[in-house]
Amino acid sequence: MADIQMRFGKDMLVLSTTFDRLFEQQGFNVKTEEAYIDLCEPELIEQAYQMEKMIEVPCLCTPTECITNARLAHEKFEGRGPEVAQMAWETVDAANPQHSLAVIGPTGLPIDESSATSLKALRKQYQQAVSELIAYPFDAIYFSGFFNGYDAQCALIAARAVYDGPVFLSFALNDKGELPSGSHTLAEAVQLADEYGASVIGVASGARLEKLQIVVETLRANTNKPLLVELVVRELIERALDPDKDNPYYSPDTMVDAAFKLHAWGVQFLRAAGAASVAYTGALVATLAGLDVVE
């Protein structure tokens, strides 16, 4: 696989969609059964990768948000992080992508930013997870969907203690374009991520494009690193649907306008998340194919 850092600031790149929709369609609860799927149902992941490869998605992401031991313990798979990492590598490597990103989600542990013990425990969780994943030649570590600036800081400190490769990090925002924890403003959180070693910094949000433009402007004002945006698709409920309010990205067609605008605003990495299907990713790939990053 090629060195993804060589493409920073150059090519527009799309990340494979999250596995939430696929797993839920198969009757699984992604919040409590992700480790089980990773270890016992790898063929589901292989099938998803095959679909992504058909539409030539350049960056495949692993479904390993649960790999911290706290998350694994919650799913009754404590101590099996090395197996999750191995299975993730074997399935993504078999798909032979241009780039592979090993995903780590928040631990879910309570955070007391005034307690050195609490922060040390968080760092230990993330360092162990990163160490398990970097036993394999993934192109990057991707800390995805962080709600709290202190949590993200701990994750980055832990990663940089054992890994000098590319580290992506995204913050999960509410529809106001803010971090829901209130520990930091988005600008402060981005500055922390930049300072503590994130190579690519981004957000995950289901907000309308007008609000996302303000978010992207905040990102650009506080870091010179490449930018990433995950467009979060909500579950489609026809009777409640108001495309201007409830679910701006209610169909794959909405990805076209979003991709053009995010490209124009200087974002390099795009991903369809939440209830998105592979059709959403296909729309992003088709829209951005051959485009260079806008500086």
mmCIF file of C-alpha atoms in Angstrom:
data_model
loop_
_atom_site.group_PDB
_atom_site.id
_atom_site.type_symbol
_atom_site.label_atom_id
_atom_site.label_comp_id
_atom_site.label_asym_id
_atom_site.label_seq_id
_atom_site.Cartn_x
_atom_site.Cartn_y
_atom_site.Cartn_z
ATOM 1 C CA MET A 1 0.000 0.000 0.000
ATOM 2 C CA ALA A 2 1.235 3.487 -0.835
ATOM 3 C CA ASP A 3 2.376 5.985 1.781
ATOM 4 C CA ILE A 4 -0.742 8.060 2.426
ATOM 5 C CA GLN A 5 1.322 10.995 3.728
ATOM 6 C CA MET A 6 2.684 11.528 0.227
ATOM 7 C CA ARG A 7 -0.845 12.465 -0.844
ATOM 8 C CA PHE A 8 -1.532 14.978 1.923
ATOM 9 C CA GLY A 9 -2.549 18.303 0.416
ATOM 10 C CA LYS A 10 -2.704 16.833 -3.088
ATOM 11 C CA ASP A 11 -5.437 14.337 -4.057
ATOM 12 C CA MET A 12 -9.046 14.380 -2.901
ATOM 13 C CA LEU A 13 -9.604 11.089 -1.077
ATOM 14 C CA VAL A 14 -12.778 9.304 0.025
ATOM 15 C CA LEU A 15 -12.940 6.981 3.024
ATOM 16 C CA SER A 16 -15.167 3.903 3.047
ATOM 17 C CA THR A 17 -18.481 4.303 4.802
ATOM 18 C CA THR A 18 -19.085 3.223 8.377
ATOM 19 C CA PHE A 19 -20.449 -0.258 8.967
ATOM 20 C CA ASP A 20 -23.434 0.834 11.068
ATOM 21 C CA ARG A 21 -26.087 0.361 8.401
ATOM 22 C CA LEU A 22 -24.735 -2.999 7.221
ATOM 23 C CA PHE A 23 -24.522 -4.475 10.703
ATOM 24 C CA GLU A 24 -27.980 -3.249 11.682
ATOM 25 C CA GLN A 25 -29.473 -4.687 8.485
ATOM 26 C CA GLN A 26 -28.076 -8.047 9.570
ATOM 27 C CA GLY A 27 -29.787 -7.721 12.958
ATOM 28 C CA PHE A 28 -26.749 -6.689 15.006
ATOM 29 C CA ASN A 29 -26.480 -3.843 17.497
ATOM 30 C CA VAL A 30 -23.303 -2.046 16.470
ATOM 31 C CA LYS A 31 -22.948 -0.482 19.939
ATOM 32 C CA THR A 32 -22.770 -3.819 21.751
ATOM 33 C CA GLU A 33 -21.821 -6.432 19.150
ATOM 34 C CA GLU A 34 -19.050 -4.905 17.038
ATOM 35 C CA ALA A 35 -16.322 -7.080 18.575
ATOM 36 C CA TYR A 36 -18.430 -10.188 18.000
ATOM 37 C CA ILE A 37 -18.829 -9.274 14.330
ATOM 38 C CA ASP A 38 -15.120 -8.528 13.943
ATOM 39 C CA LEU A 39 -14.150 -11.894 15.407
ATOM 40 C CA CYS A 40 -16.996 -14.187 14.399
ATOM 41 C CA GLU A 41 -18.599 -12.700 11.257
ATOM 42 C CA PRO A 42 -15.646 -11.462 9.153
ATOM 43 C CA GLU A 43 -17.420 -12.420 5.937
ATOM 44 C CA LEU A 44 -19.806 -9.471 6.474
ATOM 45 C CA ILE A 45 -16.856 -7.119 6.489
ATOM 46 C CA GLU A 46 -15.299 -8.828 3.469
ATOM 47 C CA GLN A 47 -18.538 -8.359 1.518
ATOM 48 C CA ALA A 48 -18.632 -4.677 2.426
ATOM 49 C CA TYR A 49 -15.050 -4.198 1.291
ATOM 50 C CA GLN A 50 -15.849 -5.910 -2.003
ATOM 51 C CA MET A 51 -18.615 -3.384 -2.647
ATOM 52 C CA GLU A 52 -16.322 -0.480 -1.772
ATOM 53 C CA LYS A 53 -13.625 -1.838 -4.070
ATOM 54 C CA MET A 54 -16.105 -2.072 -6.953
ATOM 55 C CA ILE A 55 -16.597 1.690 -6.786
ATOM 56 C CA GLU A 56 -12.848 2.263 -6.323
ATOM 57 C CA VAL A 57 -12.878 3.806 -2.862
ATOM 58 C CA PRO A 58 -9.235 4.668 -2.160
ATOM 59 C CA CYS A 59 -9.259 4.436 1.663
ATOM 60 C CA LEU A 60 -10.779 1.471 3.499
ATOM 61 C CA CYS A 61 -11.511 1.914 7.208
ATOM 62 C CA THR A 62 -11.662 -0.958 9.683
ATOM 63 C CA PRO A 63 -14.679 -1.556 11.946
ATOM 64 C CA THR A 64 -12.488 -1.529 15.049
ATOM 65 C CA GLU A 65 -13.908 1.412 17.015
ATOM 66 C CA CYS A 66 -14.375 -1.074 19.883
ATOM 67 C CA ILE A 67 -10.715 -2.126 20.192
ATOM 68 C CA THR A 68 -9.921 -0.334 23.451
ATOM 69 C CA ASN A 69 -10.109 -2.771 26.348
ATOM 70 C CA ALA A 70 -12.859 -0.748 28.050
ATOM 71 C CA ARG A 71 -15.092 -1.145 25.005
ATOM 72 C CA LEU A 72 -14.179 -4.810 24.625
ATOM 73 C CA ALA A 73 -14.983 -5.453 28.292
ATOM 74 C CA HIS A 74 -18.378 -3.817 27.784
ATOM 75 C CA GLU A 75 -18.996 -6.292 24.964
ATOM 76 C CA LYS A 76 -17.618 -9.198 27.070
ATOM 77 C CA PHE A 77 -14.494 -9.594 24.905
ATOM 78 C CA GLU A 78 -11.970 -8.149 27.353
ATOM 79 C CA GLY A 79 -8.346 -8.797 26.439
ATOM 80 C CA ARG A 80 -9.042 -9.804 22.853
ATOM 81 C CA GLY A 81 -7.763 -6.644 21.212
ATOM 82 C CA PRO A 82 -4.860 -8.462 19.491
ATOM 83 C CA GLU A 83 -7.354 -10.815 17.822
ATOM 84 C CA VAL A 84 -9.527 -7.908 16.697
ATOM 85 C CA ALA A 85 -6.463 -6.201 15.218
ATOM 86 C CA GLN A 86 -5.327 -9.341 13.430
ATOM 87 C CA MET A 87 -8.750 -10.035 11.943
ATOM 88 C CA ALA A 88 -9.080 -6.391 10.870
ATOM 89 C CA TRP A 89 -5.756 -6.510 9.067
ATOM 90 C CA GLU A 90 -6.453 -9.831 7.348
ATOM 91 C CA THR A 91 -9.823 -8.673 5.996
ATOM 92 C CA VAL A 92 -8.684 -5.256 4.795
ATOM 93 C CA ASP A 93 -5.422 -6.577 3.341
ATOM 94 C CA ALA A 94 -7.361 -9.161 1.325
ATOM 95 C CA ALA A 95 -9.240 -6.284 -0.337
ATOM 96 C CA ASN A 96 -5.914 -4.748 -1.461
ATOM 97 C CA PRO A 97 -6.944 -1.086 -1.040
ATOM 98 C CA GLN A 98 -4.854 1.913 -1.956
ATOM 99 C CA HIS A 99 -4.812 2.827 1.740
ATOM 100 C CA SER A 100 -6.033 1.200 4.960
ATOM 101 C CA LEU A 101 -6.985 3.117 8.109
ATOM 102 C CA ALA A 102 -7.232 1.379 11.487
ATOM 103 C CA VAL A 103 -10.080 3.004 13.413
ATOM 104 C CA ILE A 104 -10.195 3.549 17.175
ATOM 105 C CA GLY A 105 -13.252 5.040 18.862
ATOM 106 C CA PRO A 106 -13.581 6.702 22.278
ATOM 107 C CA THR A 107 -13.287 4.367 25.261
ATOM 108 C CA GLY A 108 -16.634 5.401 26.711
ATOM 109 C CA LEU A 109 -15.008 5.782 30.128
ATOM 110 C CA PRO A 110 -15.950 8.784 32.288
ATOM 111 C CA ILE A 111 -13.404 11.597 32.077
ATOM 112 C CA ASP A 112 -12.266 13.699 35.011
ATOM 113 C CA GLU A 113 -9.924 16.248 33.490
ATOM 114 C CA SER A 114 -8.833 17.369 36.970
ATOM 115 C CA SER A 115 -7.635 13.877 37.873
ATOM 116 C CA ALA A 116 -4.191 12.715 36.726
ATOM 117 C CA THR A 117 -5.271 9.148 37.489
ATOM 118 C CA SER A 118 -8.286 9.390 35.191
ATOM 119 C CA LEU A 119 -6.252 10.822 32.324
ATOM 120 C CA LYS A 120 -3.491 8.256 32.802
ATOM 121 C CA ALA A 121 -6.049 5.443 32.633
ATOM 122 C CA LEU A 122 -7.382 6.849 29.359
ATOM 123 C CA ARG A 123 -3.907 7.088 27.855
ATOM 124 C CA LYS A 124 -3.192 3.492 28.844
ATOM 125 C CA GLN A 125 -6.351 2.320 27.060
ATOM 126 C CA TYR A 126 -5.442 4.102 23.827
ATOM 127 C CA GLN A 127 -1.759 3.183 23.904
ATOM 128 C CA GLN A 128 -2.611 -0.497 24.212
ATOM 129 C CA ALA A 129 -5.077 -0.279 21.308
ATOM 130 C CA VAL A 130 -2.598 1.551 19.078
ATOM 131 C CA SER A 131 0.146 -0.942 19.944
ATOM 132 C CA GLU A 132 -2.108 -3.834 18.952
ATOM 133 C CA LEU A 133 -2.982 -2.258 15.612
ATOM 134 C CA ILE A 134 0.501 -1.134 14.609
ATOM 135 C CA ALA A 135 1.651 -4.732 14.793
ATOM 136 C CA TYR A 136 0.257 -4.684 11.237
ATOM 137 C CA PRO A 137 1.196 -2.285 8.402
ATOM 138 C CA PHE A 138 -1.910 -0.105 8.311
ATOM 139 C CA ASP A 139 -1.368 3.207 6.511
ATOM 140 C CA ALA A 140 -2.740 5.271 9.385
ATOM 141 C CA ILE A 141 -4.447 5.213 12.765
ATOM 142 C CA TYR A 142 -7.817 6.954 12.774
ATOM 143 C CA PHE A 143 -9.304 8.188 16.066
ATOM 144 C CA SER A 144 -12.917 8.636 15.032
ATOM 145 C CA GLY A 145 -15.869 10.442 16.590
ATOM 146 C CA PHE A 146 -14.401 12.024 19.730
ATOM 147 C CA PHE A 147 -16.768 14.163 21.826
ATOM 148 C CA ASN A 148 -14.280 15.567 24.311
ATOM 149 C CA GLY A 149 -11.086 17.546 23.813
ATOM 150 C CA TYR A 150 -9.337 15.973 26.810
ATOM 151 C CA ASP A 151 -10.195 12.498 25.543
ATOM 152 C CA ALA A 152 -8.732 13.341 22.125
ATOM 153 C CA GLN A 153 -5.622 14.773 23.780
ATOM 154 C CA CYS A 154 -5.114 11.537 25.755
ATOM 155 C CA ALA A 155 -5.566 9.463 22.609
ATOM 156 C CA LEU A 156 -2.959 11.479 20.709
ATOM 157 C CA ILE A 157 -0.422 11.456 23.545
ATOM 158 C CA ALA A 158 -0.834 7.689 23.772
ATOM 159 C CA ALA A 159 -0.475 7.200 20.027
ATOM 160 C CA ARG A 160 2.632 9.358 19.752
ATOM 161 C CA ALA A 161 4.301 7.409 22.565
ATOM 162 C CA VAL A 162 4.455 4.304 20.355
ATOM 163 C CA TYR A 163 3.761 5.388 16.759
ATOM 164 C CA ASP A 164 5.272 7.969 14.444
ATOM 165 C CA GLY A 165 3.038 7.350 11.411
ATOM 166 C CA PRO A 166 -0.040 9.278 10.238
ATOM 167 C CA VAL A 167 -2.795 9.801 12.803
ATOM 168 C CA PHE A 168 -6.247 11.011 11.757
ATOM 169 C CA LEU A 169 -8.663 12.421 14.342
ATOM 170 C CA SER A 170 -12.275 13.538 14.008
ATOM 171 C CA PHE A 171 -14.541 15.277 16.501
ATOM 172 C CA ALA A 172 -18.234 14.344 16.627
ATOM 173 C CA LEU A 173 -20.276 17.545 16.621
ATOM 174 C CA ASN A 174 -23.890 18.322 17.396
ATOM 175 C CA ASP A 175 -26.082 20.060 14.851
ATOM 176 C CA LYS A 176 -24.929 23.445 16.132
ATOM 177 C CA GLY A 177 -21.406 22.622 15.038
ATOM 178 C CA GLU A 178 -20.201 22.325 18.624
ATOM 179 C CA LEU A 179 -18.571 19.667 20.765
ATOM 180 C CA PRO A 180 -21.376 18.252 22.929
ATOM 181 C CA SER A 181 -19.193 17.739 26.018
ATOM 182 C CA GLY A 182 -18.517 21.454 26.465
ATOM 183 C CA SER A 183 -14.958 20.761 27.654
ATOM 184 C CA HIS A 184 -13.551 22.872 24.841
ATOM 185 C CA THR A 185 -14.788 24.968 21.980
ATOM 186 C CA LEU A 186 -14.178 23.411 18.581
ATOM 187 C CA ALA A 187 -11.359 25.894 17.963
ATOM 188 C CA GLU A 188 -9.670 24.912 21.231
ATOM 189 C CA ALA A 189 -10.085 21.198 20.514
ATOM 190 C CA VAL A 190 -8.595 21.587 17.033
ATOM 191 C CA GLN A 191 -5.632 23.465 18.470
ATOM 192 C CA LEU A 192 -5.084 20.633 20.971
ATOM 193 C CA ALA A 193 -5.256 18.025 18.225
ATOM 194 C CA ASP A 194 -2.744 19.958 16.148
ATOM 195 C CA GLU A 195 -0.381 20.447 19.093
ATOM 196 C CA TYR A 196 -0.453 16.818 20.209
ATOM 197 C CA GLY A 197 0.326 15.266 16.879
ATOM 198 C CA ALA A 198 -2.748 14.716 14.717
ATOM 199 C CA SER A 199 -1.755 14.511 11.048
ATOM 200 C CA VAL A 200 -5.298 15.022 9.732
ATOM 201 C CA ILE A 201 -8.040 16.778 11.712
ATOM 202 C CA GLY A 202 -11.747 16.702 11.010
ATOM 203 C CA VAL A 203 -15.314 16.488 12.185
ATOM 204 C CA ALA A 204 -18.305 14.190 11.932
ATOM 205 C CA SER A 205 -21.634 15.990 11.656
ATOM 206 C CA GLY A 206 -25.114 15.755 10.245
ATOM 207 C CA ALA A 207 -25.452 19.531 10.144
ATOM 208 C CA ARG A 208 -26.575 21.376 7.033
ATOM 209 C CA LEU A 209 -23.933 22.723 4.696
ATOM 210 C CA GLU A 210 -24.392 26.323 5.836
ATOM 211 C CA LYS A 211 -23.329 25.311 9.350
ATOM 212 C CA LEU A 212 -20.624 23.007 8.071
ATOM 213 C CA GLN A 213 -19.076 25.915 6.191
ATOM 214 C CA ILE A 214 -18.614 27.737 9.489
ATOM 215 C CA VAL A 215 -17.165 24.554 11.017
ATOM 216 C CA VAL A 216 -14.669 24.165 8.168
ATOM 217 C CA GLU A 217 -13.673 27.808 8.504
ATOM 218 C CA THR A 218 -12.978 27.135 12.200
ATOM 219 C CA LEU A 219 -10.843 24.140 11.271
ATOM 220 C CA ARG A 220 -8.834 26.098 8.721
ATOM 221 C CA ALA A 221 -8.318 28.986 11.129
ATOM 222 C CA ASN A 222 -6.813 26.714 13.781
ATOM 223 C CA THR A 223 -4.694 24.190 11.883
ATOM 224 C CA ASN A 224 -2.708 23.849 8.691
ATOM 225 C CA LYS A 225 -3.136 20.083 8.698
ATOM 226 C CA PRO A 226 -5.255 18.324 6.022
ATOM 227 C CA LEU A 227 -8.961 18.406 6.834
ATOM 228 C CA LEU A 228 -11.559 15.637 7.006
ATOM 229 C CA VAL A 229 -15.358 15.735 7.127
ATOM 230 C CA GLU A 230 -17.686 12.817 7.841
ATOM 231 C CA LEU A 231 -21.224 13.548 6.641
ATOM 232 C CA VAL A 232 -23.550 11.778 9.052
ATOM 233 C CA VAL A 233 -26.686 10.321 7.486
ATOM 234 C CA ARG A 234 -29.586 9.762 9.855
ATOM 235 C CA GLU A 235 -32.043 6.913 9.630
ATOM 236 C CA LEU A 236 -34.605 7.690 6.948
ATOM 237 C CA ILE A 237 -38.064 7.989 8.525
ATOM 238 C CA GLU A 238 -40.371 9.245 5.801
ATOM 239 C CA ARG A 239 -43.148 10.623 8.015
ATOM 240 C CA ALA A 240 -40.726 12.668 10.105
ATOM 241 C CA LEU A 241 -38.434 13.679 7.302
ATOM 242 C CA ASP A 242 -37.775 17.339 6.711
ATOM 243 C CA PRO A 243 -34.705 17.406 4.450
ATOM 244 C CA ASP A 244 -33.940 20.981 5.455
ATOM 245 C CA LYS A 245 -33.888 20.092 9.143
ATOM 246 C CA ASP A 246 -34.104 16.449 10.160
ATOM 247 C CA ASN A 247 -31.770 14.784 7.683
ATOM 248 C CA PRO A 248 -29.913 17.013 5.193
ATOM 249 C CA TYR A 249 -28.199 13.997 3.593
ATOM 250 C CA TYR A 250 -31.342 11.968 3.040
ATOM 251 C CA SER A 251 -30.226 10.436 -0.282
ATOM 252 C CA PRO A 252 -26.969 9.667 -2.112
ATOM 253 C CA ASP A 253 -27.697 12.552 -4.499
ATOM 254 C CA THR A 254 -27.128 15.024 -1.659
ATOM 255 C CA MET A 255 -23.494 13.924 -1.532
ATOM 256 C CA VAL A 256 -22.772 15.559 -4.889
ATOM 257 C CA ASP A 257 -23.427 19.141 -3.796
ATOM 258 C CA ALA A 258 -21.825 18.491 -0.416
ATOM 259 C CA ALA A 259 -18.679 17.079 -2.038
ATOM 260 C CA PHE A 260 -18.282 20.006 -4.425
ATOM 261 C CA LYS A 261 -18.682 22.546 -1.631
ATOM 262 C CA LEU A 262 -16.404 20.774 0.848
ATOM 263 C CA HIS A 263 -13.784 20.462 -1.877
ATOM 264 C CA ALA A 264 -14.058 24.194 -2.586
ATOM 265 C CA TRP A 265 -13.647 24.920 1.144
ATOM 266 C CA GLY A 266 -10.344 23.039 1.237
ATOM 267 C CA VAL A 267 -11.365 19.705 2.778
ATOM 268 C CA GLN A 268 -9.296 16.764 1.485
ATOM 269 C CA PHE A 269 -10.864 13.662 3.078
ATOM 270 C CA LEU A 270 -14.605 12.887 2.901
ATOM 271 C CA ARG A 271 -16.654 10.066 4.339
ATOM 272 C CA ALA A 272 -20.330 9.138 4.469
ATOM 273 C CA ALA A 273 -21.245 7.901 7.941
ATOM 274 C CA GLY A 274 -24.174 6.913 10.133
ATOM 275 C CA ALA A 275 -26.987 5.289 8.153
ATOM 276 C CA ALA A 276 -25.173 5.830 4.841
ATOM 277 C CA SER A 277 -24.998 3.006 2.320
ATOM 278 C CA VAL A 278 -22.265 2.292 -0.201
ATOM 279 C CA ALA A 279 -24.259 4.354 -2.716
ATOM 280 C CA TYR A 280 -23.395 7.468 -0.698
ATOM 281 C CA THR A 281 -19.711 6.626 -0.905
ATOM 282 C CA GLY A 282 -20.069 5.991 -4.621
ATOM 283 C CA ALA A 283 -21.496 9.477 -5.099
ATOM 284 C CA LEU A 284 -18.544 10.994 -3.261
ATOM 285 C CA VAL A 285 -16.029 9.007 -5.305
ATOM 286 C CA ALA A 286 -17.673 9.897 -8.624
ATOM 287 C CA THR A 287 -17.851 13.588 -7.728
ATOM 288 C CA LEU A 288 -14.281 13.950 -6.502
ATOM 289 C CA ALA A 289 -12.423 11.653 -8.924
ATOM 290 C CA GLY A 290 -9.353 13.365 -10.333
ATOM 291 C CA LEU A 291 -9.718 16.581 -8.297
ATOM 292 C CA ASP A 292 -6.820 18.156 -6.431
ATOM 293 C CA VAL A 293 -7.090 19.679 -2.977
ATOM 294 C CA VAL A 294 -7.922 23.394 -2.885
ATOM 295 C CA GLU A 295 -5.414 25.305 -0.783
#
